[in-house]
XYZ file of C-alpha atoms in Angstrom:
616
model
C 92.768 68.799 103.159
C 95.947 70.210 101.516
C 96.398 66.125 100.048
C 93.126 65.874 98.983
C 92.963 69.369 96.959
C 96.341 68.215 95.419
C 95.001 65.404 94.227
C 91.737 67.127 93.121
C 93.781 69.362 90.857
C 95.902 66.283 89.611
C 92.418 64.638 88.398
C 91.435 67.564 87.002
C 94.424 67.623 84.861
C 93.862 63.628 83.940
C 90.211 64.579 82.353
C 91.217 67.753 80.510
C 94.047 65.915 78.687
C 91.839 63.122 78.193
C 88.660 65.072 77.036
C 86.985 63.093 79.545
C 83.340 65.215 79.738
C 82.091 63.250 83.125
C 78.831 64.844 83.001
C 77.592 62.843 79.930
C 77.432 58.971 79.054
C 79.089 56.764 79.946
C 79.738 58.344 83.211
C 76.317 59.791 83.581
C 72.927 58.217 82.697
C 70.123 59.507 81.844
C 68.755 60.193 85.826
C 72.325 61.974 86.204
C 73.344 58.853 87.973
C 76.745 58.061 88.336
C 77.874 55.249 85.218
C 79.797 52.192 85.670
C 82.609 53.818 83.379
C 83.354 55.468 86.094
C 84.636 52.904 88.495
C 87.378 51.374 85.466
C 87.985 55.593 84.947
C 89.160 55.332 88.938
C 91.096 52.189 88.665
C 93.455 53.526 85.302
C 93.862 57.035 87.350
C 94.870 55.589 90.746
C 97.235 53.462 88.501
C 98.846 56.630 87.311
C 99.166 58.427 90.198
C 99.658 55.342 92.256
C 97.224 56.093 95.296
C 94.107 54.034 96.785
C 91.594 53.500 93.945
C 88.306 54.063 96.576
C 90.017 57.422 97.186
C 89.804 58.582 93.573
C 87.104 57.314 93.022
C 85.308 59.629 95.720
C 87.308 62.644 94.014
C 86.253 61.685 90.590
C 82.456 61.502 91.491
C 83.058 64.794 93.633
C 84.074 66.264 90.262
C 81.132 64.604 88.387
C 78.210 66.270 90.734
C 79.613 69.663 90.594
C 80.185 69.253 86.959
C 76.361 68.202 86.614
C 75.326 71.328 89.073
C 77.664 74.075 87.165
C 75.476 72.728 83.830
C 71.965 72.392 85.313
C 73.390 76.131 86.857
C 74.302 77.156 83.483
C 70.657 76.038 81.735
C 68.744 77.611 84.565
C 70.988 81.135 83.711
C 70.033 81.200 80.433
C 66.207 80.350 80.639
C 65.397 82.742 83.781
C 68.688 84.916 83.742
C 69.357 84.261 87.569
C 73.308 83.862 88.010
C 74.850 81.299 90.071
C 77.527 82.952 92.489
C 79.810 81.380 94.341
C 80.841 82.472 97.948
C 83.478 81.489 99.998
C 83.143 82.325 103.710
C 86.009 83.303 106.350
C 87.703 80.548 107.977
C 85.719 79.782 111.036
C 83.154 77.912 109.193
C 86.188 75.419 108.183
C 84.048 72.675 106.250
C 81.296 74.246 105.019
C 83.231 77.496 103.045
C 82.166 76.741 99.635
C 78.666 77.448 99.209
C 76.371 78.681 96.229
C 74.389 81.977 96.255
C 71.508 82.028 93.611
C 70.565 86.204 92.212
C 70.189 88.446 89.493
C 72.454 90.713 88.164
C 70.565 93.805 87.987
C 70.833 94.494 91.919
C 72.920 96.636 93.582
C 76.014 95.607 95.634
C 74.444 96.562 98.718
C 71.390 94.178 98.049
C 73.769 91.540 97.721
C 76.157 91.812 100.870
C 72.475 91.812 102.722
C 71.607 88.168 101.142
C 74.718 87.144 101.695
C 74.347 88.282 105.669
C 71.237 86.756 106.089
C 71.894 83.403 104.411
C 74.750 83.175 106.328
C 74.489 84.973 109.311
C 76.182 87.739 109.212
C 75.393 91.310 110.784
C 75.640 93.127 107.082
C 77.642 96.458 108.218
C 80.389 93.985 109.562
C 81.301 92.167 106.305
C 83.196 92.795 103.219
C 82.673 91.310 99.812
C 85.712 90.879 96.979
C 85.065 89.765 93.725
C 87.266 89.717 90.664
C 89.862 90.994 92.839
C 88.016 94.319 93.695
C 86.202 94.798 96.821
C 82.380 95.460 96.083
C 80.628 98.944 95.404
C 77.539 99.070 97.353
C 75.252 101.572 95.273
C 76.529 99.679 92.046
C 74.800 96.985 90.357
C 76.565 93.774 90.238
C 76.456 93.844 86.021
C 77.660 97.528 86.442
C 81.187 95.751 88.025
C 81.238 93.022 85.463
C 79.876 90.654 87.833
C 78.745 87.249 85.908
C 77.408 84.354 86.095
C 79.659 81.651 88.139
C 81.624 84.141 89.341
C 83.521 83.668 92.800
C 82.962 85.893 95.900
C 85.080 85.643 99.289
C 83.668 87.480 102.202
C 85.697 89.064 104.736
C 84.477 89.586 108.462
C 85.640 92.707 110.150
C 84.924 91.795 113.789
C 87.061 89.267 115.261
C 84.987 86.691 117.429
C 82.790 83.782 116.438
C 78.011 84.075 116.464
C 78.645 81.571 118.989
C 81.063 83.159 121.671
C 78.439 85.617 122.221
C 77.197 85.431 125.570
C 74.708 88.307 126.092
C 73.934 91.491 124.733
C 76.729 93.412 126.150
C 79.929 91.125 124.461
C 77.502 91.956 121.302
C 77.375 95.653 121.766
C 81.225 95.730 122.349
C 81.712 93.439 119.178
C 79.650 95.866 117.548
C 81.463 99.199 118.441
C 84.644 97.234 117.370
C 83.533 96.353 113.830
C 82.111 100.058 113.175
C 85.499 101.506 114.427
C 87.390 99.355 112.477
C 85.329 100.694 109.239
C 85.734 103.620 110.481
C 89.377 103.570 110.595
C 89.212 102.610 106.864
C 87.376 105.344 105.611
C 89.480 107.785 108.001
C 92.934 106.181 106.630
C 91.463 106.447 103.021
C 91.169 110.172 103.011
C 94.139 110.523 104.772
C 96.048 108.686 101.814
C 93.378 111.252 99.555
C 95.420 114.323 101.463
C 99.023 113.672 101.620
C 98.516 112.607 97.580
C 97.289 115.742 96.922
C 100.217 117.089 98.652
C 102.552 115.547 96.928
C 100.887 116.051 93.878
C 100.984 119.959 94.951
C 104.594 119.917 95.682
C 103.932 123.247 97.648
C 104.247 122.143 101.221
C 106.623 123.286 104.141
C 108.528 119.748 104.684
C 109.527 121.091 108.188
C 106.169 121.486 109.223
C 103.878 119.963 107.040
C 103.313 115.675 106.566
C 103.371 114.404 102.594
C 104.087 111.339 101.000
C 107.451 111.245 98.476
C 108.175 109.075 95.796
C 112.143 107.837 96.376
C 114.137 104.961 94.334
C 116.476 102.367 96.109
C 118.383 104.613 97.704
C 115.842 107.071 99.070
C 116.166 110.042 96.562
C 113.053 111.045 95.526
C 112.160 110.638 91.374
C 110.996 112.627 89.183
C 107.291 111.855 88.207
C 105.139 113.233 85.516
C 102.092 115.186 87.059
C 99.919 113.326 85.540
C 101.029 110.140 87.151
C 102.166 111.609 90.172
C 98.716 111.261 92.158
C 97.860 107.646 91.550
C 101.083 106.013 92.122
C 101.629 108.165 94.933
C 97.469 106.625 96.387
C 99.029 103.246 94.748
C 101.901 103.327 97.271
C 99.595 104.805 99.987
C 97.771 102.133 100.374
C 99.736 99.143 99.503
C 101.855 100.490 102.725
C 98.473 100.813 104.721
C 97.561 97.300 103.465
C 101.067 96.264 104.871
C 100.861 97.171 108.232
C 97.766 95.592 108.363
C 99.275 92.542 107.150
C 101.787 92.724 109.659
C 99.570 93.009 112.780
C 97.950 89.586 110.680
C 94.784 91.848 110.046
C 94.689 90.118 106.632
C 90.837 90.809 106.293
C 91.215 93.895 106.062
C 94.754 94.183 104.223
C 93.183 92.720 101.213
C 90.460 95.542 100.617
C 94.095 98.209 100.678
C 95.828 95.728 98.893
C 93.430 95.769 95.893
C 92.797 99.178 95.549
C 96.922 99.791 95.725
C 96.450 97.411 92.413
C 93.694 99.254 91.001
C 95.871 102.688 90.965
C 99.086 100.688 90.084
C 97.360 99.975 86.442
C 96.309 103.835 86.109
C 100.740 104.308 86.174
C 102.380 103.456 82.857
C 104.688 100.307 82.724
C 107.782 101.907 82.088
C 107.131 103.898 85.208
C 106.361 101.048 86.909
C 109.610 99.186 86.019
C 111.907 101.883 88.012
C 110.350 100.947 91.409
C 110.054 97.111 92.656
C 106.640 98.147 95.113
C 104.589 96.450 92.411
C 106.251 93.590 92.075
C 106.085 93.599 95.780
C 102.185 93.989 95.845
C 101.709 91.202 93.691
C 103.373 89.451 96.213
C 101.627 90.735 99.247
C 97.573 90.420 97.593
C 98.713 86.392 96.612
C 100.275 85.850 100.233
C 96.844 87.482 101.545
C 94.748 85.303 99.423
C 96.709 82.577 100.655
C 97.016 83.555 104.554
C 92.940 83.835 104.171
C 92.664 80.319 103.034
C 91.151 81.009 100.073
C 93.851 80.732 97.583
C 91.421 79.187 94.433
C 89.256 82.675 94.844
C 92.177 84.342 93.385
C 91.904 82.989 89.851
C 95.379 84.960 88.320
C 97.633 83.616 91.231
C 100.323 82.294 88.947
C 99.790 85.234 86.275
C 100.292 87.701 89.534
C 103.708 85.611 90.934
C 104.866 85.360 87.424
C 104.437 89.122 87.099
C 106.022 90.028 90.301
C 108.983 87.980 88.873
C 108.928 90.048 85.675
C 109.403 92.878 87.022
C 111.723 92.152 89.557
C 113.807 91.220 86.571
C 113.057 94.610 84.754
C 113.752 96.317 88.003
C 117.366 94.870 90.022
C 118.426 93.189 86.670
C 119.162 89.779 85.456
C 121.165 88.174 87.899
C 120.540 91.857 90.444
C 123.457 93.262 88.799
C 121.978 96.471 89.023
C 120.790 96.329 92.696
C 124.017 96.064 93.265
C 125.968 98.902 91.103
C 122.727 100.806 93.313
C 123.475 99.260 96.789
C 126.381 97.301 96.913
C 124.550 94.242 97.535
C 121.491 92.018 97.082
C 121.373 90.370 100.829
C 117.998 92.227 101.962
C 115.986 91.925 98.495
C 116.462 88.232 98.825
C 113.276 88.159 101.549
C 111.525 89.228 98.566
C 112.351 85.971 96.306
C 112.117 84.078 99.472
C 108.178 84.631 99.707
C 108.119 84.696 95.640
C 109.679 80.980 95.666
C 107.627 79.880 98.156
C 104.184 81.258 96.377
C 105.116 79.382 93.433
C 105.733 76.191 95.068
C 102.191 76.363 97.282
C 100.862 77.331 93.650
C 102.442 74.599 91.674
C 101.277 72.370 94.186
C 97.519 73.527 94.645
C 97.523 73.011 90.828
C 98.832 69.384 91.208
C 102.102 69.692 89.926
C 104.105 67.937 92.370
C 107.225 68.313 90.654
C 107.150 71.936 90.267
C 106.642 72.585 93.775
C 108.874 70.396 95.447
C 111.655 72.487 93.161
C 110.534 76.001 94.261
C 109.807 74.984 97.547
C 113.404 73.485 97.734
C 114.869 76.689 96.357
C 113.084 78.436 98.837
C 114.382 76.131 102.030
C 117.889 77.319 100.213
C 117.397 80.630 100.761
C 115.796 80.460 103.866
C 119.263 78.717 104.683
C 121.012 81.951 103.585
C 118.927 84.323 105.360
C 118.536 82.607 108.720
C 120.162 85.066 111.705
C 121.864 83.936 114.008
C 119.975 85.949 117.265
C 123.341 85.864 119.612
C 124.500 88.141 116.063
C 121.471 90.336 116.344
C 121.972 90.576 119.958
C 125.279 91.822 120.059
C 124.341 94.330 117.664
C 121.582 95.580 119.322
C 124.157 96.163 122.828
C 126.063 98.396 119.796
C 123.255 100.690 120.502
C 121.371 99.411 116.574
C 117.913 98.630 116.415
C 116.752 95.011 115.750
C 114.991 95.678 112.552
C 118.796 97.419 111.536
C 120.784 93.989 112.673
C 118.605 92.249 110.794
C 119.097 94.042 107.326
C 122.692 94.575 107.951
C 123.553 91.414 108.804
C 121.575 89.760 105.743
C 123.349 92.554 103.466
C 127.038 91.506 104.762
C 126.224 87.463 104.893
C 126.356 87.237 108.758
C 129.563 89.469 109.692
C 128.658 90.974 112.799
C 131.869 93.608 112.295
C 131.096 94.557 108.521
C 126.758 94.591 109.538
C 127.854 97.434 112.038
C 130.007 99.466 109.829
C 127.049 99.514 107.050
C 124.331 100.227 109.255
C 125.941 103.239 109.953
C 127.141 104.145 106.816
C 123.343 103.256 105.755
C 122.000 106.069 108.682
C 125.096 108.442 107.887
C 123.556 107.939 104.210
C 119.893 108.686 104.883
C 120.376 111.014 106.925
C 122.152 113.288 104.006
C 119.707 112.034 101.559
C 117.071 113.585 104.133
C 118.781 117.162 104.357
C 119.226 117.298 100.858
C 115.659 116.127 100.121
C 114.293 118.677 102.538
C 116.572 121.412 101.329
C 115.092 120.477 97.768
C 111.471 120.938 98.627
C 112.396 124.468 100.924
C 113.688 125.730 97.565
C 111.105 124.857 95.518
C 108.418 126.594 97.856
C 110.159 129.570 98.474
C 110.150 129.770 94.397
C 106.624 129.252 93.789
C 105.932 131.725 96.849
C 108.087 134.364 95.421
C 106.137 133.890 91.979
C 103.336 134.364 93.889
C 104.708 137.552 95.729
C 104.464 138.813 92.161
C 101.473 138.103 91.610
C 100.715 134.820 90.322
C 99.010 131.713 91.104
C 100.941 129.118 92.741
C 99.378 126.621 89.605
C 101.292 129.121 87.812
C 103.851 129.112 89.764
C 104.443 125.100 89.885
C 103.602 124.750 86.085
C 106.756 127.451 85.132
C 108.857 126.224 87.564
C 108.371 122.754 86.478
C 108.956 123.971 82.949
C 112.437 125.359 84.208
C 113.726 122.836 85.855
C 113.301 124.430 89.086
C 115.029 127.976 87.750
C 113.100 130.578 89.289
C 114.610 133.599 86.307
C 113.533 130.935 83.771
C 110.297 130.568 85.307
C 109.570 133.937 85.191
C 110.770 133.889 81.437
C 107.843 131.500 80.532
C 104.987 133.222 82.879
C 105.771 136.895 81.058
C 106.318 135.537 78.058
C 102.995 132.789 78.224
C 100.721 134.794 80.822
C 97.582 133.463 78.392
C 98.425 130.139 80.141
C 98.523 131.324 83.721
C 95.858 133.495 84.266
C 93.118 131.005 83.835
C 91.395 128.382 86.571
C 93.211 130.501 89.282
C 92.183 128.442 92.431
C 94.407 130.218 94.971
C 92.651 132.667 97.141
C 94.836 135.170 97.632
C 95.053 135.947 94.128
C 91.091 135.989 93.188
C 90.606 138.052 96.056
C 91.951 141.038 93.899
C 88.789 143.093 92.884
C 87.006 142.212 89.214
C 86.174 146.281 88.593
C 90.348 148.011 88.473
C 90.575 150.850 90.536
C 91.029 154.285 89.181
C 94.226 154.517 90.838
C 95.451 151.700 89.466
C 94.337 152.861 85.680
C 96.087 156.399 86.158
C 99.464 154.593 86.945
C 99.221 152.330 84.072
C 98.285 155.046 81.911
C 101.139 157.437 84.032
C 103.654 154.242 82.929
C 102.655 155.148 79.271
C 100.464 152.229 78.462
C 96.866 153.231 76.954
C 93.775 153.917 79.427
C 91.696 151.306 77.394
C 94.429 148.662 77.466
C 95.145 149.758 80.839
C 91.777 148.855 81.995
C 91.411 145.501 79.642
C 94.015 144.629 81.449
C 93.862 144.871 84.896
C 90.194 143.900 84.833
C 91.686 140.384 83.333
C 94.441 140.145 85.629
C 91.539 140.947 88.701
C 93.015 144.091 89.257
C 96.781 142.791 89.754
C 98.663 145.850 88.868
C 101.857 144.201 88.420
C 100.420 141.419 86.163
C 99.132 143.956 83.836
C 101.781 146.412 83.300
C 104.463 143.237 82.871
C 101.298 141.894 80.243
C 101.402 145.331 78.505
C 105.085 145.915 78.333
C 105.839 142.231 77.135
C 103.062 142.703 74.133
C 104.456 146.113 73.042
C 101.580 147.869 74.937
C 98.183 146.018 74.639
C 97.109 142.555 75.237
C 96.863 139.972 72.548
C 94.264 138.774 70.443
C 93.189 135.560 72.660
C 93.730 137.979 76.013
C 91.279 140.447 74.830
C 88.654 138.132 73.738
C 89.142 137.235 77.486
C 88.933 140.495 78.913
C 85.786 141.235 77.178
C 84.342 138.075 78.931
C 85.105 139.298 82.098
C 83.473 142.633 81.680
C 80.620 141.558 80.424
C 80.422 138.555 83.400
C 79.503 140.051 87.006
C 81.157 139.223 90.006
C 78.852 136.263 92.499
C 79.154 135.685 96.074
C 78.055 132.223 98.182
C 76.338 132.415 101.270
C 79.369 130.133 102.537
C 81.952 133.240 102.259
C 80.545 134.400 105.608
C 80.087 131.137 107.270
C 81.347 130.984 110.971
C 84.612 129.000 111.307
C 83.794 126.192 112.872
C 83.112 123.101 110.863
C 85.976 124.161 109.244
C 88.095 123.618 111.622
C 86.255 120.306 112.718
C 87.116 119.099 108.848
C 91.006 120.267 110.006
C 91.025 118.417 113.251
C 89.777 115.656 111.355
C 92.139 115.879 108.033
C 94.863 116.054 110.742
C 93.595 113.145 112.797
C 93.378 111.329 109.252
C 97.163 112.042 108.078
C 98.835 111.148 111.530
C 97.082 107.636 111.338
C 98.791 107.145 108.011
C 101.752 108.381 108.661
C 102.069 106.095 112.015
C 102.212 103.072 109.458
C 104.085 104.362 106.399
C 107.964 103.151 106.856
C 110.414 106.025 106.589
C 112.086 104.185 104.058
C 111.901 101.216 101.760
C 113.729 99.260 103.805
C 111.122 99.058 106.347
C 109.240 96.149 104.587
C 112.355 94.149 103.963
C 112.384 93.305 107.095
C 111.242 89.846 108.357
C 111.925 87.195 110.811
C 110.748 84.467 108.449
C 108.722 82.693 111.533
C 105.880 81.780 109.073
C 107.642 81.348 106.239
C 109.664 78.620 107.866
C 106.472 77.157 109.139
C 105.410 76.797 105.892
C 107.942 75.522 103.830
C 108.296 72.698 106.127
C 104.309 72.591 106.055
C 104.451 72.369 102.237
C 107.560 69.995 101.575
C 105.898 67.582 103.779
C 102.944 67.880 101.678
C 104.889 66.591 98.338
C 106.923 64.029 100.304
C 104.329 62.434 101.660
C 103.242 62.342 97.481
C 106.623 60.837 97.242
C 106.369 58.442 100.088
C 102.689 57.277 99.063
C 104.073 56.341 95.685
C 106.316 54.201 96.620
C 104.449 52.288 99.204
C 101.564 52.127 96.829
């Protein structure tokens, strides 16, 4: 199969240099018949390529028919405006994948994964549909997501058995349960990604007893991101590291659907952003191999655009020639995995797209390093007895070339190093909330609160500096509810001791009836602003006297659904968490079993190109 697609794409080349239009005379008649041009077409082309001239000419009339269906396709689209999609099913259906789906465009996404079940055969709940890279929005229409004409859709299949192993009802039942817990997982694991981004995001929580995500560089400090950017790359990461574990286990069905939408909020980050991490790069990486692992390598149309990317910003990220990977780390042993599966891509690539050539050279390159990264298991072994985890004899060993002595002495720099970046991380984070709570002891919100303090750098007196100097910015969208639950009518009380401090009893009462009745809000508002309230402050306090205070019939609901929601939040985060590495080094780590496997698969692939060649 792998031969004959090779040699598909190499024809393919042949006709587009050659402006060679098969579908019209002389290689097609009138009746769409095949033309005699055809057979002297197959004879100059085995020539070149030096291969068996029946066997291209099979290829080449392959080539003709679809050519002649894609136009009769194309003429029936534009006289009755029903599209032509392609679908490509999972691998259990081995010859018969490829198969055309006739439908318009104006029906939802949920209409169309039920005609794809039922003219397939699949239960609909249990199936997943991707096209143009993005998994498919049920209560969308299909020209709502830019769906067209021609387009290509794969379909993934959640539950893991074959129709035909089915033996009775119960094995169906049980197959059933299996495929609705599995979606059920993902819709549990995406809110938990939803929750521990808005924690981050929030940058509020305890970090002893409290689970968030953290953005760190190479050597696992956390960065500095911009608020607005914060969120998505923080869901980006999320679940590209969901999508990973998944890909691990060799779930790669339902990687891919993680995978994607880890791509989608990549492109909401900025670029320059995106160059100071490598997880992007990575991902391009990890949605190709998935593609690939899937079998259905020609649905992902941008392959080489993705692999060139990844090596883009690789580039942009460790340097040239990883010179600064290693002023970070001292050395470049464990990123190497990284351009091991890159190398390899691009050779499978190269070689799906008929350039022999090409392929043989990254493939090569990636034998090379396979070469250098190959661990020697007595090595990881004696390690291990050193009382290090495999997964650390690994990395150390590939980061000091094999040398069992200098592997042990960094790993434990490397833990003595995280360990310290931990504390100080934690430490960092403590700080921070007892700032924002001590703002809040004062009085104001904790948006507030994190707005100033981000302002200041982190300096609590300059924080305070902004909020009494800017309390027009502060007071507003107050979410928190300890602070709205100060009463909207001020208190007498609290009037006379405003008016006691010297401040006048109108101001007094503008005041506190905009600050919700926080006394010390409005007296610090007062005394900042020589005594009343400024111009934009009092247009907002005569707002809120003339508004009226409203109460929900949910403010005395019983407690608990709430805590149901909790229970489940909880349930949600610990799931995520259980896959997340602790570090970046985490997916570094590899024994290279497949992609050994492979690169001996794929060499033999272009030798035997070689080898025909000459024989021929």
């Amino acid at each position: 199969m792998a031969q004959k697609k090779y040699l598909q794409a190499k024809l393919t080349q042949f006709l587009r240099e050659d402006r060679i239009q098969l579908w019209k005379p002389p290689y097609t008649d009138e009746n769409k018949e095949v033309g005699l041009a055809l057979k002297h077409l197959a004879k100059k082309y085995s020539d070149k390529l030096e291969c068996c001239e029946n066997e291209v000419e099979k290829i080449i009339e392959e080539i003709r028919c679809k050519a002649i269906a894609r136009g009769t396709g194309n003429e029936h689209y534009k006289t009755t405006g029903i599209a032509t999609i392609e679908v490509f099913l999972p691998a259990r259906f081995k010859k018969d994948r490829k198969n055309s789906l006739e439908t318009r465009l104006h029906i939802s996404g949920r209409e169309l994964r039920s005609k794809i079940a039922e003219t397939f055969g699949f239960q609909e709940n249990y199936i997943k549909i991707v096209i143009n890279k993005k998994q498919l929005q049920l209560e969308e229409t299909l020209a709502e997501q830019g769906v067209t004409h021609n387009v290509k859709a794969m379909v993934l299949e959640l539950k893991q058995s074959e129709e035909d192993a089915r033996k009775n009802s119960q094995v169906e039942e049980e197959e059933q349960n299996e495929a609705k817990q599995k979606e059920k997982r993902i819709q549990r694991t995406k809110r938990g990604l939803e929750i521990l981004a808005e924690r981050a995001a929030e940058m509020v929580v305890d970090p002893e007893t409290t689970p968030y995500l953290d953005i760190a560089n190479q050597t696992g400090r956390s960065i500095r991101i911009p608020p607005s950017e914060r969120k998505a790359l923080m869901l980006a990461m999320g679940y590209h590291e969901k999508g990973r574990a998944f890909l691990k286990r060799k779930e790669y069905g339902i990687a891919l659907p993680f995978l994607l939408d880890a791509d989608k909020y990549f492109c909401k980050c900025c670029t320059e952003l995106l160059d100071t991490v490598d997880n992007y790069a990575v991902l391009q990486l990890d949605i190709v191999w998935c593609y690939f692992r899937l079998e259905q390598l020609e649905c992902l149309d941008d392959a080489e655009k993705k692999l060139s990317l990844a090596q883009t910003c690789f580039k942009n990220c460790y340097g040239e020639n990883h010179q600064r990977l290693v002023h970070i780390k001292g050395n470049c042993g464990k990123e190497k995995v990284l351009f091991l599966r890159l190398y390899l891509l691009q050779g499978i690539r190269n070689y799906h797209s008929g350039r022999g050539e090409e392929a043989r050279d990254y493939l090569n390159k990636a034998r090379q390093l396979f070469k250098e990264l190959y661990i020697d298991p007595s090595k990881v072994h004696s390690l291990m007895q050193l009382g290090f985890t495999a997964q650390e004899a690994r990395l150390g060993l590939r980061a000091c070339d094999g040398n069992v002595d200098h592997a042990a002495a960094h790993i434990t720099n490397r833990r003595e190093e995280l360990a310290q970046i931990r504390k100080e991380e934690k430490e960092k984070k403590r700080r921070r909330l007892e700032n924002v709570n001590c703002l809040k002891g004062m009085g104001y919100s904790a948006h507030a609160a994190r707005q100033a303090l981000h302002q200041a750098a982190g300096n609590l007196e300059e924080a305070l500096k902004i909020l009494i100097s800017n309390p027009q910015l502060w007071w507003l969208n107050d979410s928190d509810p300890e602070t709205n639950s100060h009463q909207e009518s001020p208190s007498q009380e609290n009037i006379d001791q405003l008016v006691y401090m010297g401040f006048d009893a109108l101001a007094a009462e503008a005041a506190l009836r905009l600050f919700r009745g926080n006394l010390q809000l409005a007296a610090q508002t007062l005394a900042h602003n020589g005594g009343g309230l400024p111009p934009d402050l009092q247009l907002a306090a005569e707002d809120c006297s003339s508004s009226t205070p409203s109460t929900s019939p949910s403010d005395s609901a019983g407690t608990s659904s709430a805590s149901t929601d909790e229970d489940m939040e909880t349930e949600a985060v610990n799931e995520i968490l259980e896959d997340i590495p602790e570090h970046e080094e985490d997916y570094l780590d590899s024994t290279l079993e497949d992609e050994e496997i492979i690169i001996a698969e794929y060499l033999s692939y272009v030798e035997n190109i070689k080898a025909a060649a000459k024989q021929n």
